[in-house]
Amino acid sequence: MSNETLEQWMKDLAENKLSDGTHLSIEMFDGENTVACIKVEDREEFPIYMTIDEGQILCISYLFGDDQVNPDKRAAMAEAMLIMNVSIPLSAFSKIGDQYIMFGALSPKASIDELLHEIELLSDNVLEAIEAVSDYLTEAA
Amino acid sequence: MSIFKKLFTAARGGATEVGEAIIDSQAIRILEQELRDSKKALNDAKTGLTSIMAEKMGVDRKVKELTAKITEHEAYAIQAMDKGDESLALDVANKIAEFEHELAIQQGILDGYQTKVSSLKKMIRQSERNIQAMDREVSVVKTTAKVQQANDLASAKFSGSNSSMRSATDSLERIKARQQKREDQASAAVDLESETSGDDLQARLKNAGIVDSESSGSSILDRLKKQKAQS
C-alpha cells in the first residue's frame, strides 16, 4: 500500500519543478521500493531520501559522518545544532548511526506543493547548515 | 522504561560497531514484540471491560428492582395504616427496612463497578494512544534503517577512487562553485545580450541618418568649422 503511495508521489514530483525552476531527478532507491532518492539539480552531493508510512512523509538528507567532526569541538557542535534547531524553517538536525542528518516531516495528506516546498527548503537548509557548522568540522583531507 | 528511551536504545544500538549495521535490528524486533504484547493486553483489557459492564448492568437492574419494591411497599404500609392495621403496617415497614439495607449494599457494589469501568476505560484509551505512538516510532526507526542502507550504498558508490568526495565541506564548495559559475554565465549572457542589442541600435540609428553613418576626420573638421563660425 505504502509503496504505491510513494510511487505516486515520485510521479507527481517528476512532473514538477522547484519554485525557481530547478529540476529534480527522482529514482526508487532500494529493491523493496520503500526509499525514493531525490536529487536537486546542481546539488547532487546531498540527495534527499524520502519515505512514506501511515504516519508521515519523511525527507532525510545526510550532512556528514562523525569522522568529519573535529573531536575537540564535538560537544560544542552538538550544542550549536540544538540551539539552531528551532530557528531552521521546517527542518531539524538529527543523527542516524554515526551520520549527522537534517530532516523534515510532513503529513501523508500534504499536497504536492507542500512537498515541493519542503524539499526546496530542506535542500537550502542543508547547505546553510554545513556552512554554519563548518568551523566544527575537520579540515577537508 | 519509557517508549522514547527504548526507541533511543534501538536507534543507537550498534553505533559502536564501526561499519556494521547501525540500527540494532534485534532491538527493533524486541520493540515489535512488545508492541504485539501491548496490543494483546489491550484486547484483554477490552474483554475485561465488557464482562465488568455486563455485571454492572446486573447490579443496576437489582438496584432498580429494590427501589421499585420500596416504593411499592411504602404504598402498602400507608394503606395498612389507613385501615388502622398498625401491626400489618409495622411488618411492611420491617420489610422496607430489609429492602433498604439490601439497596445500600447493592448501591455500594454498583458504585464500585462504576469507578472500575471508568478507570478501565481511561486505561484503555491511554494504552491505545501509547500503542499508536509506539507504532509510529517503530516505523520511523525502521524507515531510518532503510534510509541508512540507501545512504551507505550511495556513499560506497561515491567513495571508491576519491575519498575526499565524501567531505561535506568539499561538497558544499563544489555546489557553491557551480552556482557561482551558473550565475556568472547568466550575467555574461545578460551583458552579451545588451551589447548585441546596443550594436543593433547603433546600426538602426545610422540607417535612419540620425547618427552620422561615417564619422570621419573630414566630417569632424566640418563640424568644428561650423561651431567656430557661429561663435
mmCIF file of C-alpha atoms in Angstrom:
data_model
loop_
_atom_site.group_PDB
_atom_site.id
_atom_site.type_symbol
_atom_site.label_atom_id
_atom_site.label_comp_id
_atom_site.label_asym_id
_atom_site.label_seq_id
_atom_site.Cartn_x
_atom_site.Cartn_y
_atom_site.Cartn_z
ATOM 1 C CA MET A 1 0.000 0.000 0.000
ATOM 2 C CA SER A 2 2.679 2.411 1.094
ATOM 3 C CA ASN A 3 4.755 1.577 -1.991
ATOM 4 C CA GLU A 4 2.022 2.656 -4.350
ATOM 5 C CA THR A 5 1.731 5.922 -2.438
ATOM 6 C CA LEU A 6 5.465 6.505 -2.719
ATOM 7 C CA GLU A 7 5.405 5.751 -6.440
ATOM 8 C CA GLN A 8 2.531 8.182 -6.917
ATOM 9 C CA TRP A 9 4.425 10.921 -5.052
ATOM 10 C CA MET A 10 7.507 10.259 -7.156
ATOM 11 C CA LYS A 11 5.453 10.592 -10.320
ATOM 12 C CA ASP A 12 3.993 13.886 -9.111
ATOM 13 C CA LEU A 13 7.417 15.195 -8.141
ATOM 14 C CA ALA A 14 8.903 14.273 -11.508
ATOM 15 C CA GLU A 15 6.225 16.349 -13.217
ATOM 16 C CA ASN A 16 7.094 19.416 -11.160
ATOM 17 C CA LYS A 17 9.983 21.772 -10.625
ATOM 18 C CA LEU A 18 11.043 23.839 -7.639
ATOM 19 C CA SER A 19 9.821 27.417 -7.444
ATOM 20 C CA ASP A 20 12.988 28.750 -9.105
ATOM 21 C CA GLY A 21 12.680 26.300 -11.977
ATOM 22 C CA THR A 22 15.250 23.855 -10.626
ATOM 23 C CA HIS A 23 14.781 20.305 -11.834
ATOM 24 C CA LEU A 24 14.541 17.274 -9.615
ATOM 25 C CA SER A 25 15.678 13.814 -10.521
ATOM 26 C CA ILE A 26 13.920 11.058 -8.676
ATOM 27 C CA GLU A 27 14.570 7.368 -8.518
ATOM 28 C CA MET A 28 13.460 4.485 -6.364
ATOM 29 C CA PHE A 29 16.464 3.674 -4.301
ATOM 30 C CA ASP A 30 16.042 0.201 -2.940
ATOM 31 C CA GLY A 31 14.694 -3.053 -4.268
ATOM 32 C CA GLU A 32 11.887 -3.041 -1.727
ATOM 33 C CA ASN A 33 10.531 0.214 -3.144
ATOM 34 C CA THR A 34 10.486 1.909 0.222
ATOM 35 C CA VAL A 35 13.021 4.693 -0.225
ATOM 36 C CA ALA A 36 12.976 7.277 -3.002
ATOM 37 C CA CYS A 37 16.110 9.257 -3.754
ATOM 38 C CA ILE A 38 15.589 12.854 -4.834
ATOM 39 C CA LYS A 39 18.430 14.860 -6.319
ATOM 40 C CA VAL A 40 18.114 18.595 -6.691
ATOM 41 C CA GLU A 41 19.804 19.849 -9.848
ATOM 42 C CA ASP A 42 23.362 21.076 -9.152
ATOM 43 C CA ARG A 43 23.196 19.773 -5.590
ATOM 44 C CA GLU A 44 23.592 16.100 -6.348
ATOM 45 C CA GLU A 45 26.103 15.745 -3.492
ATOM 46 C CA PHE A 46 23.282 15.939 -0.953
ATOM 47 C CA PRO A 47 20.497 13.662 -2.123
ATOM 48 C CA ILE A 48 17.224 13.669 -0.209
ATOM 49 C CA TYR A 49 15.784 10.335 0.768
ATOM 50 C CA MET A 50 12.030 10.155 1.015
ATOM 51 C CA THR A 51 9.932 7.509 2.723
ATOM 52 C CA ILE A 52 6.248 7.278 3.472
ATOM 53 C CA ASP A 53 4.288 5.401 6.071
ATOM 54 C CA GLU A 54 0.823 5.804 7.564
ATOM 55 C CA GLY A 55 2.078 8.431 9.973
ATOM 56 C CA GLN A 56 4.230 10.737 7.871
ATOM 57 C CA ILE A 57 6.293 11.577 4.834
ATOM 58 C CA LEU A 58 9.908 11.744 5.904
ATOM 59 C CA CYS A 59 12.596 13.589 3.942
ATOM 60 C CA ILE A 60 16.152 12.976 5.102
ATOM 61 C CA SER A 61 19.456 14.350 3.883
ATOM 62 C CA TYR A 62 22.838 13.261 5.176
ATOM 63 C CA LEU A 63 25.205 16.022 6.217
ATOM 64 C CA PHE A 64 28.418 14.304 7.305
ATOM 65 C CA GLY A 65 29.739 11.487 9.415
ATOM 66 C CA ASP A 66 31.310 11.557 12.857
ATOM 67 C CA ASP A 67 34.678 11.108 11.163
ATOM 68 C CA GLN A 68 34.392 14.608 9.698
ATOM 69 C CA VAL A 69 33.771 16.272 13.046
ATOM 70 C CA ASN A 70 36.720 17.795 14.871
ATOM 71 C CA PRO A 71 36.840 15.604 18.009
ATOM 72 C CA ASP A 72 37.690 18.595 20.222
ATOM 73 C CA LYS A 73 34.649 20.529 19.054
ATOM 74 C CA ARG A 74 32.122 17.705 19.005
ATOM 75 C CA ALA A 75 30.184 18.752 22.122
ATOM 76 C CA ALA A 76 30.162 22.394 21.080
ATOM 77 C CA MET A 77 28.784 21.439 17.674
ATOM 78 C CA ALA A 78 26.041 19.314 19.230
ATOM 79 C CA GLU A 79 25.004 22.260 21.374
ATOM 80 C CA ALA A 80 25.125 24.646 18.435
ATOM 81 C CA MET A 81 22.895 22.288 16.457
ATOM 82 C CA LEU A 82 20.406 22.028 19.324
ATOM 83 C CA ILE A 83 20.234 25.788 19.574
ATOM 84 C CA MET A 84 19.908 26.246 15.815
ATOM 85 C CA ASN A 85 17.213 23.576 15.511
ATOM 86 C CA VAL A 86 14.289 25.847 16.388
ATOM 87 C CA SER A 87 15.202 28.638 14.022
ATOM 88 C CA ILE A 88 15.656 26.453 10.967
ATOM 89 C CA PRO A 89 12.459 26.605 8.939
ATOM 90 C CA LEU A 90 10.715 23.226 8.612
ATOM 91 C CA SER A 91 13.881 21.145 9.016
ATOM 92 C CA ALA A 92 15.696 19.789 12.036
ATOM 93 C CA PHE A 93 19.030 18.194 12.857
ATOM 94 C CA SER A 94 19.282 14.614 13.916
ATOM 95 C CA LYS A 95 21.613 11.668 13.799
ATOM 96 C CA ILE A 96 21.301 8.204 12.345
ATOM 97 C CA GLY A 97 24.047 5.887 13.467
ATOM 98 C CA ASP A 98 27.290 7.814 13.039
ATOM 99 C CA GLN A 99 25.855 10.188 10.450
ATOM 100 C CA TYR A 100 24.513 13.666 11.129
ATOM 101 C CA ILE A 101 21.356 14.330 9.180
ATOM 102 C CA MET A 102 18.826 17.013 8.517
ATOM 103 C CA PHE A 103 15.226 16.038 8.060
ATOM 104 C CA GLY A 104 11.725 17.339 7.592
ATOM 105 C CA ALA A 105 8.442 15.528 8.072
ATOM 106 C CA LEU A 106 5.048 16.121 6.518
ATOM 107 C CA SER A 107 1.583 14.715 6.923
ATOM 108 C CA PRO A 108 0.824 11.995 4.383
ATOM 109 C CA LYS A 109 -2.154 14.183 3.478
ATOM 110 C CA ALA A 110 0.116 17.039 2.391
ATOM 111 C CA SER A 111 -0.203 18.446 -1.121
ATOM 112 C CA ILE A 112 2.418 18.187 -3.852
ATOM 113 C CA ASP A 113 3.126 21.921 -3.443
ATOM 114 C CA GLU A 114 3.818 21.417 0.240
ATOM 115 C CA LEU A 115 6.160 18.553 -0.544
ATOM 116 C CA LEU A 116 7.985 20.632 -3.162
ATOM 117 C CA HIS A 117 8.326 23.460 -0.657
ATOM 118 C CA GLU A 118 9.655 21.004 1.909
ATOM 119 C CA ILE A 119 12.274 19.640 -0.496
ATOM 120 C CA GLU A 120 13.337 23.092 -1.573
ATOM 121 C CA LEU A 121 13.746 24.305 1.994
ATOM 122 C CA LEU A 122 15.496 21.127 3.118
ATOM 123 C CA SER A 123 17.962 21.428 0.268
ATOM 124 C CA ASP A 124 18.665 25.080 1.138
ATOM 125 C CA ASN A 125 18.874 24.296 4.842
ATOM 126 C CA VAL A 126 21.416 21.520 4.282
ATOM 127 C CA LEU A 127 23.799 23.917 2.533
ATOM 128 C CA GLU A 128 23.231 26.600 5.165
ATOM 129 C CA ALA A 129 23.723 24.110 7.956
ATOM 130 C CA ILE A 130 27.012 22.764 6.644
ATOM 131 C CA GLU A 131 28.241 26.298 6.192
ATOM 132 C CA ALA A 132 27.135 27.128 9.733
ATOM 133 C CA VAL A 133 28.899 24.181 11.373
ATOM 134 C CA SER A 134 31.935 24.076 9.093
ATOM 135 C CA ASP A 135 34.050 25.544 11.901
ATOM 136 C CA TYR A 136 33.459 22.385 13.895
ATOM 137 C CA LEU A 137 34.500 20.050 11.106
ATOM 138 C CA THR A 138 37.945 18.746 10.410
ATOM 139 C CA GLU A 139 39.870 20.364 7.597
ATOM 140 C CA ALA A 140 38.916 18.568 4.414
ATOM 141 C CA ALA A 141 41.601 15.999 3.813
ATOM 142 C CA MET B 1 11.331 2.164 30.526
ATOM 143 C CA SER B 2 9.566 4.849 28.513
ATOM 144 C CA ILE B 3 8.871 4.263 24.842
ATOM 145 C CA PHE B 4 11.217 7.075 23.840
ATOM 146 C CA LYS B 5 14.045 5.610 25.839
ATOM 147 C CA LYS B 6 13.554 2.194 24.295
ATOM 148 C CA LEU B 7 13.497 3.687 20.824
ATOM 149 C CA PHE B 8 16.604 5.652 21.623
ATOM 150 C CA THR B 9 18.305 2.427 22.646
ATOM 151 C CA ALA B 10 17.099 0.752 19.465
ATOM 152 C CA ALA B 11 18.287 3.605 17.276
ATOM 153 C CA ARG B 12 21.771 3.900 18.723
ATOM 154 C CA GLY B 13 22.039 0.132 19.112
ATOM 155 C CA GLY B 14 25.166 -0.914 17.265
ATOM 156 C CA ALA B 15 26.596 2.576 16.854
ATOM 157 C CA THR B 16 29.861 1.370 18.341
ATOM 158 C CA GLU B 17 30.332 -1.421 15.841
ATOM 159 C CA VAL B 18 32.043 0.658 13.210
ATOM 160 C CA GLY B 19 30.841 -0.002 9.695
ATOM 161 C CA GLU B 20 28.317 -2.543 10.844
ATOM 162 C CA ALA B 21 24.547 -2.220 10.836
ATOM 163 C CA ILE B 22 23.960 0.865 12.946
ATOM 164 C CA ILE B 23 20.310 0.361 13.700
ATOM 165 C CA ASP B 24 20.019 -2.601 16.005
ATOM 166 C CA SER B 25 17.585 -4.906 14.249
ATOM 167 C CA GLN B 26 17.416 -7.089 17.353
ATOM 168 C CA ALA B 27 16.194 -4.127 19.378
ATOM 169 C CA ILE B 28 13.576 -3.376 16.746
ATOM 170 C CA ARG B 29 12.382 -6.955 16.911
ATOM 171 C CA ILE B 30 12.087 -6.703 20.690
ATOM 172 C CA LEU B 31 10.137 -3.475 20.334
ATOM 173 C CA GLU B 32 7.817 -5.070 17.836
ATOM 174 C CA GLN B 33 7.282 -7.984 20.200
ATOM 175 C CA GLU B 34 6.456 -5.539 22.991
ATOM 176 C CA LEU B 35 4.089 -3.783 20.685
ATOM 177 C CA ARG B 36 2.318 -7.050 19.942
ATOM 178 C CA ASP B 37 2.167 -7.808 23.689
ATOM 179 C CA SER B 38 0.698 -4.368 24.395
ATOM 180 C CA LYS B 39 -1.911 -4.907 21.714
ATOM 181 C CA LYS B 40 -2.829 -8.257 23.254
ATOM 182 C CA ALA B 41 -3.007 -6.702 26.728
ATOM 183 C CA LEU B 42 -5.241 -4.016 25.304
ATOM 184 C CA ASN B 43 -7.558 -6.631 23.832
ATOM 185 C CA ASP B 44 -7.671 -8.455 27.171
ATOM 186 C CA ALA B 45 -8.499 -5.197 28.916
ATOM 187 C CA LYS B 46 -11.327 -4.588 26.463
ATOM 188 C CA THR B 47 -12.721 -8.077 27.086
ATOM 189 C CA GLY B 48 -12.404 -7.455 30.834
ATOM 190 C CA LEU B 49 -14.274 -4.199 30.461
ATOM 191 C CA THR B 50 -17.093 -5.936 28.595
ATOM 192 C CA SER B 51 -17.640 -8.526 31.333
ATOM 193 C CA ILE B 52 -17.466 -5.920 34.099
ATOM 194 C CA MET B 53 -20.025 -3.809 32.271
ATOM 195 C CA ALA B 54 -22.306 -6.863 31.988
ATOM 196 C CA GLU B 55 -22.002 -7.480 35.733
ATOM 197 C CA LYS B 56 -22.635 -3.831 36.409
ATOM 198 C CA MET B 57 -25.813 -3.993 34.382
ATOM 199 C CA GLY B 58 -26.968 -6.933 36.533
ATOM 200 C CA VAL B 59 -26.407 -4.932 39.732
ATOM 201 C CA ASP B 60 -28.008 -1.921 38.156
ATOM 202 C CA ARG B 61 -31.120 -3.982 37.499
ATOM 203 C CA LYS B 62 -31.191 -5.172 41.131
ATOM 204 C CA VAL B 63 -30.936 -1.590 42.404
ATOM 205 C CA LYS B 64 -33.867 -0.559 40.220
ATOM 206 C CA GLU B 65 -35.922 -3.551 41.363
ATOM 207 C CA LEU B 66 -35.226 -2.773 45.036
ATOM 208 C CA THR B 67 -36.089 0.897 44.591
ATOM 209 C CA ALA B 68 -39.353 -0.107 42.912
ATOM 210 C CA LYS B 69 -40.127 -2.587 45.729
ATOM 211 C CA ILE B 70 -39.514 0.056 48.379
ATOM 212 C CA THR B 71 -41.908 2.488 46.678
ATOM 213 C CA GLU B 72 -44.453 -0.311 46.328
ATOM 214 C CA HIS B 73 -44.213 -1.351 49.975
ATOM 215 C CA GLU B 74 -44.353 2.222 51.185
ATOM 216 C CA ALA B 75 -47.761 2.414 49.487
ATOM 217 C CA TYR B 76 -48.794 -0.841 51.208
ATOM 218 C CA ALA B 77 -47.741 0.478 54.615
ATOM 219 C CA ILE B 78 -49.759 3.668 54.115
ATOM 220 C CA GLN B 79 -52.792 1.635 53.061
ATOM 221 C CA ALA B 80 -52.444 -0.605 56.165
ATOM 222 C CA MET B 81 -52.186 2.464 58.388
ATOM 223 C CA ASP B 82 -55.241 3.945 56.680
ATOM 224 C CA LYS B 83 -57.123 0.771 57.603
ATOM 225 C CA GLY B 84 -55.904 1.115 61.180
ATOM 226 C CA ASP B 85 -53.932 -2.181 60.936
ATOM 227 C CA GLU B 86 -50.922 -0.979 62.870
ATOM 228 C CA SER B 87 -49.209 -4.419 63.159
ATOM 229 C CA LEU B 88 -49.523 -5.120 59.406
ATOM 230 C CA ALA B 89 -48.076 -1.649 58.747
ATOM 231 C CA LEU B 90 -45.148 -2.471 61.052
ATOM 232 C CA ASP B 91 -44.498 -5.784 59.246
ATOM 233 C CA VAL B 92 -44.460 -3.928 55.924
ATOM 234 C CA ALA B 93 -42.188 -1.277 57.378
ATOM 235 C CA ASN B 94 -39.784 -4.011 58.567
ATOM 236 C CA LYS B 95 -39.805 -5.429 55.052
ATOM 237 C CA ILE B 96 -38.988 -1.969 53.711
ATOM 238 C CA ALA B 97 -36.067 -1.770 56.154
ATOM 239 C CA GLU B 98 -34.745 -5.074 54.749
ATOM 240 C CA PHE B 99 -35.055 -3.749 51.212
ATOM 241 C CA GLU B 100 -33.300 -0.537 52.108
ATOM 242 C CA HIS B 101 -30.479 -2.426 53.727
ATOM 243 C CA GLU B 102 -30.118 -4.596 50.612
ATOM 244 C CA LEU B 103 -30.331 -1.480 48.392
ATOM 245 C CA ALA B 104 -27.498 0.175 50.296
ATOM 246 C CA ILE B 105 -25.319 -2.902 49.739
ATOM 247 C CA GLN B 106 -26.158 -3.172 46.033
ATOM 248 C CA GLN B 107 -25.694 0.572 45.527
ATOM 249 C CA GLY B 108 -22.235 0.259 47.056
ATOM 250 C CA ILE B 109 -21.370 -2.561 44.631
ATOM 251 C CA LEU B 110 -22.760 -0.535 41.736
ATOM 252 C CA ASP B 111 -20.623 2.488 42.671
ATOM 253 C CA GLY B 112 -17.596 0.217 42.855
ATOM 254 C CA TYR B 113 -18.282 -1.091 39.360
ATOM 255 C CA GLN B 114 -18.830 2.416 38.076
ATOM 256 C CA THR B 115 -15.398 3.504 39.311
ATOM 257 C CA LYS B 116 -13.800 0.369 37.895
ATOM 258 C CA VAL B 117 -15.422 0.862 34.497
ATOM 259 C CA SER B 118 -14.367 4.467 34.163
ATOM 260 C CA SER B 119 -10.803 3.761 35.246
ATOM 261 C CA LEU B 120 -10.618 0.789 32.860
ATOM 262 C CA LYS B 121 -11.903 2.964 30.026
ATOM 263 C CA LYS B 122 -9.313 5.610 30.843
ATOM 264 C CA MET B 123 -6.592 2.962 30.907
ATOM 265 C CA ILE B 124 -7.705 1.549 27.572
ATOM 266 C CA ARG B 125 -7.682 4.987 25.952
ATOM 267 C CA GLN B 126 -4.219 5.605 27.355
ATOM 268 C CA SER B 127 -2.814 2.319 26.064
ATOM 269 C CA GLU B 128 -4.412 2.881 22.685
ATOM 270 C CA ARG B 129 -2.607 6.194 22.476
ATOM 271 C CA ASN B 130 0.649 4.584 23.607
ATOM 272 C CA ILE B 131 0.341 1.833 21.054
ATOM 273 C CA GLN B 132 -0.326 4.323 18.286
ATOM 274 C CA ALA B 133 2.707 6.365 19.295
ATOM 275 C CA MET B 134 4.857 3.261 19.511
ATOM 276 C CA ASP B 135 3.614 2.062 16.129
ATOM 277 C CA ARG B 136 4.613 5.393 14.626
ATOM 278 C CA GLU B 137 8.006 5.457 16.289
ATOM 279 C CA VAL B 138 8.874 1.884 15.386
ATOM 280 C CA SER B 139 8.006 2.624 11.794
ATOM 281 C CA VAL B 140 10.268 5.701 11.870
ATOM 282 C CA VAL B 141 13.138 3.666 13.285
ATOM 283 C CA LYS B 142 12.633 1.043 10.597
ATOM 284 C CA THR B 143 12.405 3.729 7.929
ATOM 285 C CA THR B 144 15.624 5.397 9.008
ATOM 286 C CA ALA B 145 17.291 1.985 8.941
ATOM 287 C CA LYS B 146 16.301 1.639 5.310
ATOM 288 C CA VAL B 147 17.413 5.173 4.507
ATOM 289 C CA GLN B 148 20.704 4.427 6.136
ATOM 290 C CA GLN B 149 21.212 1.360 3.977
ATOM 291 C CA ALA B 150 20.397 3.514 0.971
ATOM 292 C CA ASN B 151 22.930 6.126 2.011
ATOM 293 C CA ASP B 152 25.604 3.528 2.687
ATOM 294 C CA LEU B 153 25.073 2.241 -0.821
ATOM 295 C CA ALA B 154 25.277 5.759 -2.229
ATOM 296 C CA SER B 155 28.465 6.691 -0.387
ATOM 297 C CA ALA B 156 30.021 3.377 -1.362
ATOM 298 C CA LYS B 157 29.378 4.391 -4.975
ATOM 299 C CA PHE B 158 30.856 7.820 -4.318
ATOM 300 C CA SER B 159 33.973 6.913 -2.363
ATOM 301 C CA GLY B 160 35.934 4.242 -4.235
ATOM 302 C CA SER B 161 38.538 6.292 -6.097
ATOM 303 C CA ASN B 162 38.392 9.570 -4.246
ATOM 304 C CA SER B 163 37.619 9.605 -0.552
ATOM 305 C CA SER B 164 37.540 13.401 -0.305
ATOM 306 C CA MET B 165 34.390 13.244 -2.435
ATOM 307 C CA ARG B 166 32.603 12.485 0.791
ATOM 308 C CA SER B 167 33.665 15.544 2.738
ATOM 309 C CA ALA B 168 30.630 17.737 3.407
ATOM 310 C CA THR B 169 32.551 20.992 3.189
ATOM 311 C CA ASP B 170 34.121 19.948 -0.123
ATOM 312 C CA SER B 171 30.708 19.097 -1.466
ATOM 313 C CA LEU B 172 29.417 22.458 -0.315
ATOM 314 C CA GLU B 173 32.314 24.239 -2.003
ATOM 315 C CA ARG B 174 31.683 22.365 -5.226
ATOM 316 C CA ILE B 175 28.000 23.268 -5.149
ATOM 317 C CA LYS B 176 28.781 26.913 -4.444
ATOM 318 C CA ALA B 177 31.345 26.968 -7.260
ATOM 319 C CA ARG B 178 28.794 25.507 -9.650
ATOM 320 C CA GLN B 179 26.232 28.041 -8.519
ATOM 321 C CA GLN B 180 28.722 30.874 -8.971
ATOM 322 C CA LYS B 181 29.603 29.605 -12.425
ATOM 323 C CA ARG B 182 25.955 29.433 -13.323
ATOM 324 C CA GLU B 183 25.400 32.977 -12.097
ATOM 325 C CA ASP B 184 28.489 34.215 -13.975
ATOM 326 C CA GLN B 185 27.244 32.546 -17.090
ATOM 327 C CA ALA B 186 23.836 34.092 -16.621
ATOM 328 C CA SER B 187 25.238 37.602 -16.098
ATOM 329 C CA ALA B 188 27.647 37.153 -19.018
ATOM 330 C CA ALA B 189 24.692 36.195 -21.132
ATOM 331 C CA VAL B 190 22.877 39.332 -19.988
ATOM 332 C CA ASP B 191 25.916 41.525 -20.845
ATOM 333 C CA LEU B 192 26.220 39.920 -24.230
ATOM 334 C CA GLU B 193 22.552 40.421 -24.825
ATOM 335 C CA SER B 194 22.737 44.138 -24.040
ATOM 336 C CA GLU B 195 25.877 44.588 -26.136
ATOM 337 C CA THR B 196 24.334 42.998 -29.156
ATOM 338 C CA SER B 197 21.153 44.925 -28.782
ATOM 339 C CA GLY B 198 23.279 48.111 -28.359
ATOM 340 C CA ASP B 199 25.099 47.381 -31.610
ATOM 341 C CA ASP B 200 21.843 46.753 -33.214
ATOM 342 C CA LEU B 201 20.508 50.118 -32.041
ATOM 343 C CA GLN B 202 23.552 51.961 -33.406
ATOM 344 C CA ALA B 203 23.090 50.327 -36.769
ATOM 345 C CA ARG B 204 19.443 51.302 -36.896
ATOM 346 C CA LEU B 205 20.248 54.908 -35.910
ATOM 347 C CA LYS B 206 22.831 55.124 -38.692
ATOM 348 C CA ASN B 207 20.422 53.713 -41.197
ATOM 349 C CA ALA B 208 17.882 56.323 -40.202
ATOM 350 C CA GLY B 209 20.539 59.083 -40.676
ATOM 351 C CA ILE B 210 20.186 60.166 -37.041
ATOM 352 C CA VAL B 211 23.722 59.216 -36.216
ATOM 353 C CA ASP B 212 26.477 60.025 -38.698
ATOM 354 C CA SER B 213 26.920 56.985 -40.796
ATOM 355 C CA GLU B 214 30.605 57.704 -41.340
ATOM 356 C CA SER B 215 32.310 59.562 -38.567
ATOM 357 C CA SER B 216 35.419 60.629 -40.408
ATOM 358 C CA GLY B 217 38.130 63.210 -39.880
ATOM 359 C CA SER B 218 36.668 65.492 -42.562
ATOM 360 C CA SER B 219 33.168 65.418 -41.100
ATOM 361 C CA ILE B 220 34.514 66.296 -37.674
ATOM 362 C CA LEU B 221 36.540 69.148 -39.159
ATOM 363 C CA ASP B 222 33.395 70.445 -40.916
ATOM 364 C CA ARG B 223 31.519 70.340 -37.632
ATOM 365 C CA LEU B 224 34.260 72.252 -35.792
ATOM 366 C CA LYS B 225 34.403 74.884 -38.518
ATOM 367 C CA LYS B 226 30.622 75.437 -38.209
ATOM 368 C CA GLN B 227 30.930 75.798 -34.447
ATOM 369 C CA LYS B 228 33.716 78.390 -34.840
ATOM 370 C CA ALA B 229 31.759 80.398 -37.385
ATOM 371 C CA GLN B 230 28.764 80.582 -35.040
ATOM 372 C CA SER B 231 30.745 81.791 -32.066
#
